[in-house]
Amino acid sequence: MRIIKVDAIESTNTFLRNLYREERLDMPVCISAKEQTYGRGQMGTTWISEGGKNLTFSVFMPINGLALADQFQISMTVATALIRGLQFLQIPRLAIKWPNDILSDKYKICGILIENIVKNGSLEGVVIGIGLNVNQLNFEGLEQASSLKKLTGVHYDLDEILGILLQKIEEYFCQLATRSYPTLKKEYESYLFRKNKPSTFKNIEGDSFVGIIDSVTPEGKLRVLLEDEVFKDFDLKEIKLLY
Ligand code: BTN
């Protein structure tokens, strides 16, 4: 994979989207930045990361023959690949908080922002942005955040971790065409945070309710068993898992 390393950039995701527009990429490309001046998170949020201490990188992956309707498979692929890479580093108690936050216990250590590149209604590629907290120790005001070093006490080499994660991502993407959807879903769901446990959620109106996470649907919705024994599928904007 072509790897570009820079000291500072606005956002590695934005960089790759622009590069695709200019060069029509057809091979995987990664850009990793020591610092982002405008790192972007899910749903229009900002991704804040202490410069030089963490990994902030994006990978462009060409996509062949995956329908837009099946795009959640990409999310599942990336999240499970990262879990596998972090397991290799012996990071404890890993879980995926739907749809694709990576946690250790209840602490978020990694965020993923996947952006589709669509042309004439078909998916040509994806830009996968990954922010992994590695050696940062102070997360003032972010009680739910942690880092690898905070969890294990080990100081990590950022390049080494990047290499391990890129290898896993490539491996899992190679399998995307050959692995069956049920196998991928089974692996993803095996890491799902609070699966089969009664949990508290907040709905779009701000009201709390209790439910049990059952599974994910092919469109990437979260299927929750509600108190009246009825299953309901929620999308990201409709629900927030509190605990
Ligand atoms: C989230 O909100 O959890 C997703 C965060 C994704 C952050 C990464 S850092 C590298 C890449 N570039 C960006 O601007 N965002 C992603």
Coordinates of N, CA and C and ligand atoms in Angstrom, one line a residue:
M1 N 0.8 -1.2 0.0 CA 0.0 0.0 0.0 C 0.9 1.3 0.0
R2 N 0.5 2.2 -0.8 CA 1.2 3.5 -0.8 C 0.9 4.2 0.5
I3 N 2.0 4.7 1.2 CA 1.7 5.3 2.5 C 2.4 6.7 2.4
I4 N 1.6 7.7 2.7 CA 2.1 9.1 2.8 C 2.1 9.5 4.3
K5 N 3.2 10.1 4.7 CA 3.3 10.6 6.1 C 3.5 12.1 6.1
V6 N 2.7 12.8 6.9 CA 2.9 14.2 7.0 C 2.9 14.7 8.4
D7 N 3.5 15.9 8.7 CA 3.5 16.4 10.0 C 2.1 16.9 10.4
A8 N 1.6 17.8 9.5 CA 0.3 18.4 9.8 C -0.6 18.5 8.6
I9 N -1.8 18.4 8.8 CA -2.8 18.5 7.7 C -4.1 18.9 8.2
E10 N -5.0 19.4 7.4 CA -6.4 19.8 7.9 C -7.1 18.5 8.4
S11 N -7.3 17.6 7.5 CA -7.9 16.3 7.8 C -7.5 15.2 6.8
T12 N -7.0 14.1 7.3 CA -6.5 13.1 6.4 C -7.7 12.5 5.5
N13 N -8.9 12.5 6.0 CA -10.0 12.1 5.2 C -10.3 13.1 4.0
T14 N -10.3 14.4 4.4 CA -10.5 15.4 3.3 C -9.4 15.3 2.3
F15 N -8.1 15.1 2.7 CA -7.0 15.0 1.8 C -7.2 13.9 0.8
L16 N -7.7 12.7 1.3 CA -7.8 11.5 0.3 C -9.0 11.7 -0.6
R17 N -10.0 12.4 -0.1 CA -11.2 12.7 -1.0 C -10.8 13.6 -2.1
N18 N -10.0 14.6 -1.8 CA -9.5 15.5 -2.8 C -8.5 14.8 -3.8
L19 N -7.7 14.0 -3.2 CA -6.7 13.2 -4.0 C -7.5 12.3 -5.0
Y20 N -8.5 11.7 -4.6 CA -9.3 10.9 -5.4 C -9.9 11.7 -6.6
R21 N -10.4 12.9 -6.3 CA -10.9 13.8 -7.3 C -9.9 14.1 -8.4
E22 N -8.6 14.3 -7.9 CA -7.6 14.7 -8.8 C -7.0 13.6 -9.6
E23 N -6.8 12.4 -8.9 CA -6.0 11.3 -9.5 C -6.8 10.1 -9.9
R24 N -8.1 10.0 -9.5 CA -8.9 8.8 -9.7 C -8.2 7.6 -9.2
L25 N -7.9 7.5 -8.0 CA -7.2 6.4 -7.4 C -7.8 5.1 -7.7
D26 N -7.0 4.1 -8.0 CA -7.6 2.7 -8.1 C -6.9 1.7 -7.3
M27 N -6.0 2.2 -6.4 CA -5.2 1.3 -5.5 C -5.3 1.9 -4.1
P28 N -5.1 1.0 -3.1 CA -5.2 1.5 -1.7 C -4.1 2.6 -1.5
V29 N -4.5 3.6 -0.8 CA -3.5 4.7 -0.4 C -3.8 5.0 1.1
C30 N -2.7 5.2 1.8 CA -2.9 5.7 3.2 C -2.2 7.0 3.4
I31 N -2.8 7.9 4.2 CA -2.1 9.1 4.7 C -2.2 9.1 6.2
S32 N -1.1 9.3 6.8 CA -1.0 9.4 8.3 C -0.4 10.8 8.6
A33 N -1.1 11.4 9.6 CA -0.6 12.8 10.0 C -0.3 12.8 11.5
K34 N 0.8 13.5 11.8 CA 1.1 13.6 13.2 C 0.0 14.5 13.9
E35 N -0.5 15.4 13.1 CA -1.4 16.4 13.7 C -2.5 16.8 12.6
Q36 N -3.7 16.9 13.0 CA -4.7 17.4 12.1 C -5.2 18.8 12.7
T37 N -5.4 19.7 11.8 CA -5.9 21.0 12.3 C -7.4 21.1 12.3
Y38 N -8.0 20.2 11.5 CA -9.5 20.1 11.5 C -9.9 18.7 11.3
G39 N -9.6 17.8 12.3 CA -10.0 16.4 12.3 C -11.5 16.3 12.4
R40 N -12.1 15.5 11.5 CA -13.5 15.4 11.5 C -14.0 14.1 12.1
G41 N -15.1 14.1 12.9 CA -15.7 12.9 13.5 C -17.0 12.6 12.9
Q42 N -17.7 11.6 13.5 CA -19.0 11.2 13.0 C -20.0 12.3 13.2
M43 N -21.0 12.4 12.4 CA -22.1 13.3 12.5 C -21.7 14.7 12.7
G44 N -20.7 15.2 11.9 CA -20.3 16.6 11.9 C -19.5 17.0 13.2
T45 N -19.1 16.1 14.0 CA -18.3 16.5 15.1 C -16.8 16.7 14.8
T46 N -16.1 17.2 15.7 CA -14.6 17.4 15.5 C -13.9 16.3 16.2
W47 N -12.8 15.9 15.6 CA -12.0 14.9 16.3 C -10.7 15.5 16.9
I48 N -10.6 15.5 18.2 CA -9.5 16.2 18.8 C -8.5 15.1 19.3
S49 N -7.2 15.4 18.9 CA -6.2 14.4 19.3 C -4.9 15.2 19.5
E50 N -4.2 14.8 20.6 CA -3.0 15.5 20.9 C -1.9 15.2 19.9
G51 N -1.3 16.2 19.3 CA -0.4 16.0 18.2 C 0.8 15.2 18.5
G52 N 1.2 14.2 17.7 CA 2.4 13.4 17.8 C 2.2 12.2 18.8
K53 N 1.1 12.2 19.5 CA 0.9 11.1 20.5 C 0.0 9.9 20.0
N54 N -0.8 10.2 19.0 CA -1.8 9.3 18.6 C -1.7 9.0 17.1
L55 N -2.5 8.0 16.6 CA -2.6 7.8 15.2 C -3.8 8.5 14.6
T56 N -3.6 9.3 13.6 CA -4.7 9.9 12.9 C -4.4 9.6 11.4
F57 N -5.1 8.7 10.8 CA -4.8 8.3 9.5 C -6.1 7.9 8.7
S58 N -5.9 7.9 7.4 CA -7.0 7.5 6.5 C -6.5 6.6 5.4
V59 N -7.4 5.7 5.0 CA -7.1 4.8 3.9 C -8.1 4.9 2.9
F60 N -7.7 5.0 1.6 CA -8.6 4.9 0.5 C -8.6 3.5 0.0
M61 N -9.8 2.9 -0.1 CA -9.9 1.5 -0.6 C -10.8 1.5 -1.8
P62 N -10.3 1.0 -3.0 CA -11.2 0.9 -4.1 C -12.3 -0.2 -3.8
I63 N -13.5 0.0 -4.3 CA -14.5 -1.0 -4.0 C -15.0 -1.5 -5.4
N64 N -15.1 -2.8 -5.5 CA -15.6 -3.3 -6.8 C -16.8 -4.2 -6.5
G65 N -17.9 -3.8 -7.1 CA -19.0 -4.8 -7.0 C -19.7 -4.9 -5.7
L66 N -19.6 -3.9 -4.8 CA -20.4 -3.9 -3.6 C -21.5 -2.8 -3.8
A67 N -22.8 -3.3 -3.7 CA -23.9 -2.3 -3.8 C -23.9 -1.3 -2.7
L68 N -24.3 -0.1 -3.0 CA -24.4 0.9 -2.0 C -25.3 0.5 -0.8
A69 N -26.3 -0.3 -1.1 CA -27.2 -0.8 0.0 C -26.4 -1.7 1.0
D70 N -25.3 -2.3 0.5 CA -24.5 -3.2 1.4 C -23.4 -2.5 2.1
Q71 N -23.4 -1.2 2.1 CA -22.2 -0.5 2.6 C -21.9 -0.7 4.1
F72 N -22.8 -1.2 4.8 CA -22.5 -1.5 6.2 C -21.5 -2.6 6.4
Q73 N -21.4 -3.4 5.3 CA -20.4 -4.5 5.4 C -19.0 -3.9 5.5
I74 N -18.8 -2.7 4.9 CA -17.5 -2.0 5.0 C -17.2 -1.6 6.5
S75 N -18.2 -1.1 7.1 CA -18.1 -0.7 8.5 C -17.8 -1.9 9.4
M76 N -18.5 -3.0 9.1 CA -18.2 -4.2 9.9 C -16.8 -4.7 9.6
T77 N -16.4 -4.6 8.4 CA -15.0 -5.1 8.0 C -13.9 -4.3 8.7
V78 N -14.1 -3.0 8.7 CA -13.1 -2.1 9.3 C -13.0 -2.3 10.8
A79 N -14.2 -2.3 11.4 CA -14.2 -2.5 12.9 C -13.6 -3.8 13.3
T80 N -14.0 -4.9 12.6 CA -13.4 -6.2 13.1 C -11.9 -6.3 12.8
A81 N -11.5 -5.7 11.6 CA -10.0 -5.7 11.3 C -9.3 -5.0 12.4
L82 N -9.8 -3.8 12.9 CA -9.1 -3.1 13.9 C -9.1 -3.8 15.2
I83 N -10.2 -4.5 15.6 CA -10.2 -5.3 16.8 C -9.1 -6.4 16.7
R84 N -9.0 -7.0 15.6 CA -8.0 -8.1 15.4 C -6.6 -7.5 15.5
G85 N -6.4 -6.4 15.0 CA -5.1 -5.7 15.1 C -4.7 -5.4 16.5
L86 N -5.7 -4.9 17.2 CA -5.5 -4.5 18.6 C -5.4 -5.7 19.5
Q87 N -6.0 -6.7 19.2 CA -5.9 -8.0 19.9 C -4.4 -8.5 19.8
F88 N -3.9 -8.4 18.6 CA -2.5 -8.8 18.3 C -1.6 -8.0 19.3
L89 N -1.9 -6.7 19.6 CA -1.1 -5.9 20.5 C -1.5 -6.2 21.9
Q90 N -2.3 -7.1 22.1 CA -2.7 -7.5 23.5 C -3.4 -6.5 24.3
I91 N -4.2 -5.7 23.6 CA -5.1 -4.7 24.3 C -6.3 -5.4 24.9
P92 N -6.6 -5.2 26.1 CA -7.6 -6.0 26.8 C -9.0 -5.6 26.6
R93 N -9.9 -6.5 26.8 CA -11.4 -6.2 26.8 C -11.9 -5.3 25.7
L94 N -11.6 -5.7 24.5 CA -12.1 -4.9 23.3 C -13.5 -5.1 23.0
A95 N -14.2 -4.1 22.5 CA -15.5 -4.2 22.0 C -15.8 -3.2 21.0
I96 N -16.9 -3.5 20.2 CA -17.3 -2.5 19.2 C -18.6 -1.9 19.6
K97 N -18.6 -0.6 19.8 CA -19.9 0.1 20.2 C -20.5 0.5 18.9
W98 N -21.7 -0.1 18.6 CA -22.4 0.2 17.3 C -22.4 1.6 17.0
P99 N -22.2 2.1 15.8 CA -21.8 1.2 14.7 C -20.3 0.8 14.6
N100 N -19.5 1.7 15.0 CA -18.1 1.4 14.8 C -17.1 2.2 15.7
D101 N -17.5 2.4 16.9 CA -16.5 2.9 17.9 C -15.8 1.7 18.5
I102 N -14.5 1.8 18.7 CA -13.7 0.7 19.4 C -13.5 1.1 20.8
L103 N -13.9 0.2 21.7 CA -13.8 0.5 23.1 C -12.9 -0.6 23.8
S104 N -12.4 -0.2 25.0 CA -11.8 -1.2 25.8 C -12.6 -1.0 27.1
D105 N -13.2 -2.0 27.7 CA -14.2 -1.8 28.7 C -15.3 -0.9 28.2
K106 N -15.5 0.2 28.9 CA -16.5 1.2 28.4 C -15.8 2.4 27.8
Y107 N -14.5 2.4 27.6 CA -13.8 3.6 27.2 C -13.5 3.5 25.7
K108 N -13.7 4.7 25.1 CA -13.5 4.7 23.6 C -12.0 5.0 23.4
I109 N -11.4 4.1 22.6 CA -10.0 4.3 22.3 C -9.8 4.6 20.8
C110 N -10.8 4.4 20.0 CA -10.7 4.6 18.6 C -12.0 4.9 17.9
G111 N -11.9 6.0 17.0 CA -13.1 6.4 16.3 C -12.9 6.1 14.8
I112 N -13.9 5.8 14.1 CA -13.8 5.5 12.6 C -14.8 6.4 11.9
L113 N -14.4 7.0 10.8 CA -15.2 7.8 10.0 C -15.1 7.3 8.5
I114 N -16.1 6.7 8.0 CA -16.1 6.1 6.7 C -16.9 7.0 5.8
E115 N -16.2 7.4 4.7 CA -16.9 8.3 3.7 C -16.9 7.6 2.3
N116 N -18.1 7.5 1.7 CA -18.2 6.8 0.4 C -17.8 7.7 -0.7
I117 N -17.2 7.0 -1.7 CA -17.0 7.7 -3.0 C -18.0 7.1 -4.0
V118 N -19.0 7.8 -4.4 CA -20.0 7.3 -5.2 C -20.0 8.0 -6.6
K119 N -20.1 7.2 -7.7 CA -20.2 7.8 -9.0 C -21.3 7.1 -9.8
N120 N -22.2 7.9 -10.3 CA -23.3 7.4 -11.1 C -24.1 6.3 -10.3
G121 N -24.3 6.6 -9.0 CA -25.0 5.7 -8.1 C -24.3 4.4 -7.7
S122 N -23.1 4.2 -8.1 CA -22.4 3.0 -7.6 C -21.1 3.4 -6.8
L123 N -20.8 2.5 -5.8 CA -19.8 2.7 -4.9 C -18.4 2.4 -5.5
E124 N -17.6 3.5 -5.7 CA -16.3 3.3 -6.3 C -15.2 3.1 -5.4
G125 N -15.4 3.6 -4.2 CA -14.3 3.5 -3.2 C -14.8 4.0 -1.8
V126 N -14.0 3.8 -0.8 CA -14.3 4.4 0.5 C -13.0 5.1 1.1
V127 N -13.2 6.1 1.8 CA -12.2 6.7 2.6 C -12.5 6.4 4.1
I128 N -11.5 5.6 4.6 CA -11.7 5.1 6.0 C -10.8 6.0 6.9
G129 N -11.4 6.8 7.8 CA -10.6 7.6 8.7 C -10.5 7.0 10.0
I130 N -9.3 6.9 10.6 CA -9.2 6.2 11.9 C -8.4 7.1 12.8
G131 N -9.0 7.4 14.0 CA -8.3 8.1 15.1 C -8.1 7.1 16.2
L132 N -6.9 6.7 16.5 CA -6.6 5.8 17.6 C -5.8 6.5 18.6
N133 N -6.3 6.5 19.8 CA -5.6 7.1 20.9 C -4.5 6.1 21.4
V134 N -3.3 6.6 21.3 CA -2.2 5.6 21.6 C -1.4 6.0 22.8
N135 N -0.7 7.1 22.8 CA 0.2 7.4 23.9 C -0.3 8.6 24.7
Q136 N -1.5 9.2 24.4 CA -2.0 10.3 25.1 C -2.6 9.9 26.5
L137 N -2.2 10.6 27.5 CA -2.7 10.2 28.8 C -3.8 11.1 29.4
N138 N -3.8 12.3 28.9 CA -4.8 13.2 29.5 C -6.0 13.4 28.6
F139 N -7.2 13.1 29.1 CA -8.4 13.3 28.3 C -9.4 14.2 29.1
E140 N -8.9 15.4 29.5 CA -9.7 16.3 30.3 C -11.1 16.5 29.7
G141 N -12.1 16.3 30.4 CA -13.5 16.6 30.0 C -14.1 15.5 29.1
L142 N -13.3 14.5 28.8 CA -13.8 13.3 28.0 C -13.7 12.1 28.9
E143 N -14.6 11.9 29.7 CA -14.6 10.8 30.7 C -14.6 9.4 30.1
Q144 N -15.2 9.4 28.9 CA -15.4 8.1 28.2 C -14.2 7.7 27.3
A145 N -13.2 8.6 27.3 CA -12.1 8.3 26.4 C -10.8 7.7 27.1
S146 N -10.1 6.9 26.4 CA -8.9 6.3 26.9 C -7.9 6.1 25.8
S147 N -6.7 5.6 26.1 CA -5.7 5.3 25.1 C -5.1 4.0 25.4
L148 N -4.3 3.5 24.5 CA -3.6 2.2 24.7 C -2.7 2.3 25.9
K149 N -1.9 3.4 25.9 CA -0.9 3.6 27.0 C -1.6 3.7 28.4
K150 N -2.8 4.4 28.4 CA -3.5 4.5 29.6 C -4.0 3.1 30.1
L151 N -4.3 2.3 29.2 CA -4.9 1.0 29.5 C -3.8 0.0 30.0
T152 N -2.6 0.1 29.3 CA -1.6 -1.0 29.5 C -0.4 -0.5 30.2
G153 N -0.1 0.8 30.2 CA 1.1 1.4 30.8 C 2.3 1.3 29.8
V154 N 2.0 0.8 28.6 CA 3.1 0.6 27.7 C 3.2 1.8 26.8
H155 N 4.4 2.3 26.4 CA 4.5 3.4 25.4 C 4.7 2.7 24.1
Y156 N 3.9 3.1 23.1 CA 3.9 2.4 21.8 C 4.6 3.2 20.7
D157 N 5.2 2.4 19.8 CA 5.7 3.0 18.6 C 4.6 3.2 17.5
L158 N 4.3 4.4 17.2 CA 3.2 4.7 16.3 C 3.3 4.0 14.9
D159 N 4.5 4.0 14.4 CA 4.7 3.4 13.1 C 4.5 1.9 13.1
E160 N 4.9 1.3 14.2 CA 4.7 -0.1 14.3 C 3.2 -0.5 14.3
I161 N 2.4 0.3 15.1 CA 1.0 0.1 15.2 C 0.3 0.3 13.9
L162 N 0.7 1.4 13.2 CA 0.1 1.7 11.9 C 0.3 0.5 11.0
G163 N 1.5 0.0 11.0 CA 1.8 -1.2 10.1 C 0.9 -2.4 10.4
I164 N 0.7 -2.7 11.6 CA -0.1 -3.8 12.0 C -1.6 -3.6 11.6
L165 N -2.0 -2.4 11.8 CA -3.5 -2.1 11.5 C -3.7 -2.1 10.0
L166 N -2.7 -1.5 9.3 CA -2.9 -1.5 7.8 C -2.9 -2.9 7.2
Q167 N -2.1 -3.7 7.8 CA -2.0 -5.1 7.3 C -3.4 -5.8 7.5
K168 N -4.0 -5.6 8.7 CA -5.2 -6.2 9.1 C -6.3 -5.7 8.2
I169 N -6.3 -4.3 7.9 CA -7.4 -3.7 7.1 C -7.3 -4.3 5.7
E170 N -6.1 -4.4 5.1 CA -5.9 -5.0 3.8 C -6.4 -6.5 3.7
E171 N -6.0 -7.2 4.8 CA -6.4 -8.6 4.9 C -7.9 -8.8 4.9
Y172 N -8.6 -8.0 5.7 CA -10.0 -8.1 5.8 C -10.7 -7.6 4.5
F173 N -10.2 -6.6 3.9 CA -10.8 -6.1 2.6 C -10.6 -7.1 1.5
C174 N -9.5 -7.9 1.5 CA -9.3 -9.0 0.5 C -10.4 -10.0 0.7
Q175 N -10.8 -10.2 2.0 CA -11.8 -11.2 2.2 C -13.2 -10.7 2.0
L176 N -13.4 -9.4 1.8 CA -14.8 -8.8 1.7 C -15.5 -9.5 0.5
A177 N -14.8 -9.8 -0.6 CA -15.5 -10.4 -1.7 C -15.8 -11.9 -1.5
T178 N -15.0 -12.5 -0.7 CA -15.1 -14.0 -0.6 C -15.8 -14.5 0.6
R179 N -15.8 -13.7 1.7 CA -16.4 -14.1 2.9 C -17.9 -13.9 2.8
S180 N -18.6 -14.9 3.4 CA -20.1 -14.7 3.3 C -20.5 -13.6 4.3
Y181 N -21.7 -13.0 4.0 CA -22.2 -12.0 4.9 C -22.5 -12.5 6.3
P182 N -23.1 -13.7 6.4 CA -23.3 -14.2 7.8 C -22.0 -14.4 8.6
T183 N -20.9 -14.8 8.0 CA -19.7 -15.0 8.7 C -19.1 -13.6 9.2
L184 N -19.2 -12.6 8.3 CA -18.7 -11.3 8.7 C -19.6 -10.7 9.9
K185 N -20.9 -10.9 9.7 CA -21.9 -10.4 10.7 C -21.7 -11.1 12.0
K186 N -21.4 -12.4 12.0 CA -21.2 -13.1 13.2 C -20.0 -12.6 14.0
E187 N -18.9 -12.4 13.2 CA -17.7 -11.9 13.8 C -17.9 -10.5 14.4
Y188 N -18.5 -9.6 13.6 CA -18.7 -8.3 14.1 C -19.6 -8.3 15.4
E189 N -20.7 -9.1 15.3 CA -21.6 -9.1 16.5 C -21.0 -9.8 17.7
S190 N -20.0 -10.6 17.5 CA -19.3 -11.3 18.7 C -18.6 -10.2 19.5
Y191 N -18.3 -9.1 18.9 CA -17.6 -8.0 19.7 C -18.5 -6.9 20.1
L192 N -19.8 -7.0 19.8 CA -20.7 -5.9 20.0 C -20.9 -5.5 21.5
F193 N -20.6 -4.3 21.8 CA -20.7 -3.8 23.2 C -22.2 -3.9 23.7
R194 N -22.3 -4.5 24.9 CA -23.6 -4.7 25.6 C -24.6 -5.6 24.8
K195 N -24.1 -6.4 23.9 CA -25.0 -7.3 23.3 C -25.7 -8.3 24.3
N196 N -26.9 -8.5 24.2 CA -27.7 -9.4 25.0 C -27.8 -8.9 26.5
K197 N -27.4 -7.7 26.7 CA -27.5 -7.2 28.1 C -28.5 -6.0 28.2
P198 N -29.3 -6.0 29.2 CA -30.3 -4.8 29.3 C -29.5 -3.5 29.4
S199 N -29.8 -2.6 28.5 CA -29.1 -1.3 28.4 C -30.0 -0.2 28.4
T200 N -29.5 1.0 28.7 CA -30.3 2.2 28.7 C -30.0 3.0 27.5
F201 N -31.0 3.5 26.7 CA -30.8 4.3 25.5 C -31.5 5.6 25.7
K202 N -31.2 6.5 24.8 CA -31.9 7.7 24.7 C -32.5 7.8 23.3
N203 N -33.7 8.2 23.1 CA -34.3 8.3 21.8 C -34.2 9.7 21.3
I204 N -34.7 10.0 20.1 CA -34.5 11.2 19.4 C -35.2 12.4 20.2
E205 N -36.2 12.0 21.0 CA -36.9 13.1 21.8 C -36.2 13.3 23.1
G206 N -35.2 12.6 23.4 CA -34.4 12.8 24.6 C -34.9 11.9 25.7
D207 N -35.9 11.0 25.5 CA -36.4 10.1 26.6 C -35.5 8.9 26.7
S208 N -35.4 8.4 27.9 CA -34.6 7.2 28.1 C -35.5 6.0 28.0
F209 N -35.0 4.9 27.6 CA -35.7 3.6 27.6 C -34.7 2.5 27.7
V210 N -35.3 1.3 28.2 CA -34.4 0.2 28.4 C -34.7 -0.9 27.2
G211 N -33.6 -1.5 26.8 CA -33.7 -2.5 25.7 C -32.5 -3.4 25.7
I212 N -32.6 -4.4 24.9 CA -31.5 -5.4 24.9 C -31.0 -5.4 23.4
I213 N -29.7 -5.1 23.2 CA -29.2 -5.2 21.8 C -29.2 -6.6 21.4
D214 N -29.8 -6.9 20.2 CA -29.9 -8.2 19.7 C -29.0 -8.5 18.6
S215 N -28.9 -7.5 17.6 CA -28.1 -7.8 16.4 C -28.1 -6.5 15.6
V216 N -27.4 -6.6 14.4 CA -27.5 -5.5 13.4 C -28.2 -6.0 12.2
T217 N -28.9 -5.1 11.5 CA -29.6 -5.5 10.3 C -28.6 -5.3 9.1
P218 N -29.0 -5.9 7.9 CA -28.1 -5.7 6.7 C -27.9 -4.3 6.4
E219 N -28.8 -3.4 6.7 CA -28.6 -2.0 6.4 C -27.8 -1.3 7.5
G220 N -27.5 -2.0 8.5 CA -26.6 -1.4 9.6 C -27.4 -0.8 10.7
K221 N -28.7 -1.1 10.8 CA -29.5 -0.6 11.9 C -29.2 -1.5 13.1
L222 N -29.5 -0.9 14.3 CA -29.3 -1.7 15.5 C -30.7 -2.3 15.9
R223 N -30.7 -3.6 16.0 CA -32.0 -4.3 16.4 C -32.0 -4.4 17.9
V224 N -33.0 -3.8 18.5 CA -33.1 -3.8 20.0 C -34.4 -4.5 20.4
L225 N -34.3 -5.4 21.4 CA -35.5 -6.0 22.0 C -36.0 -5.0 23.1
L226 N -37.2 -4.5 22.9 CA -37.8 -3.5 23.8 C -38.5 -4.2 25.0
E227 N -38.9 -3.5 26.0 CA -39.5 -4.0 27.2 C -40.8 -4.8 26.9
D228 N -41.5 -4.3 25.8 CA -42.8 -5.0 25.5 C -42.6 -6.3 24.6
E229 N -41.3 -6.8 24.6 CA -41.0 -8.0 23.8 C -41.0 -7.8 22.3
V230 N -41.0 -6.6 21.9 CA -41.0 -6.3 20.4 C -39.6 -5.9 20.0
F231 N -39.2 -6.3 18.8 CA -37.9 -5.9 18.3 C -38.1 -4.6 17.5
K232 N -37.2 -3.7 17.6 CA -37.3 -2.4 16.8 C -35.9 -2.1 16.3
D233 N -35.8 -1.7 15.0 CA -34.6 -1.4 14.4 C -34.4 0.2 14.4
F234 N -33.2 0.6 14.8 CA -32.9 2.0 15.0 C -31.7 2.4 14.1
D235 N -31.8 3.6 13.5 CA -30.6 4.0 12.8 C -29.9 5.0 13.7
L236 N -28.7 5.4 13.3 CA -27.8 6.2 14.2 C -28.4 7.5 14.7
K237 N -29.2 8.1 13.9 CA -29.7 9.4 14.4 C -30.9 9.2 15.4
E238 N -31.4 8.0 15.5 CA -32.6 7.8 16.3 C -32.3 7.3 17.7
I239 N -31.1 7.0 18.0 CA -30.8 6.3 19.3 C -29.4 6.6 19.8
K240 N -29.3 6.7 21.1 CA -27.9 6.8 21.7 C -27.8 5.8 22.9
L241 N -26.8 5.0 22.9 CA -26.7 4.0 23.9 C -26.0 4.8 25.1
L242 N -26.7 4.8 26.2 CA -26.1 5.5 27.4 C -25.3 4.5 28.2
Y243 N -25.9 3.3 28.6 CA -25.2 2.2 29.2 C -26.1 1.1 29.4
Ligands
BTN1 C1 -15.6 9.5 15.5 O1 -16.3 10.5 15.6 O2 -15.6 8.6 16.3 C2 -14.8 9.3 14.2 C3 -13.5 9.9 14.4 C4 -12.6 9.7 13.2 C5 -11.3 10.5 13.3 C6 -10.3 10.2 12.2 S1 -8.7 10.9 12.5 C7 -8.2 10.5 10.9 C8 -9.4 10.8 10.0 N1 -9.4 12.2 9.6 C9 -10.4 12.9 10.0 O3 -10.6 14.1 9.8 N2 -11.2 12.1 10.8 C10 -10.7 10.7 10.8

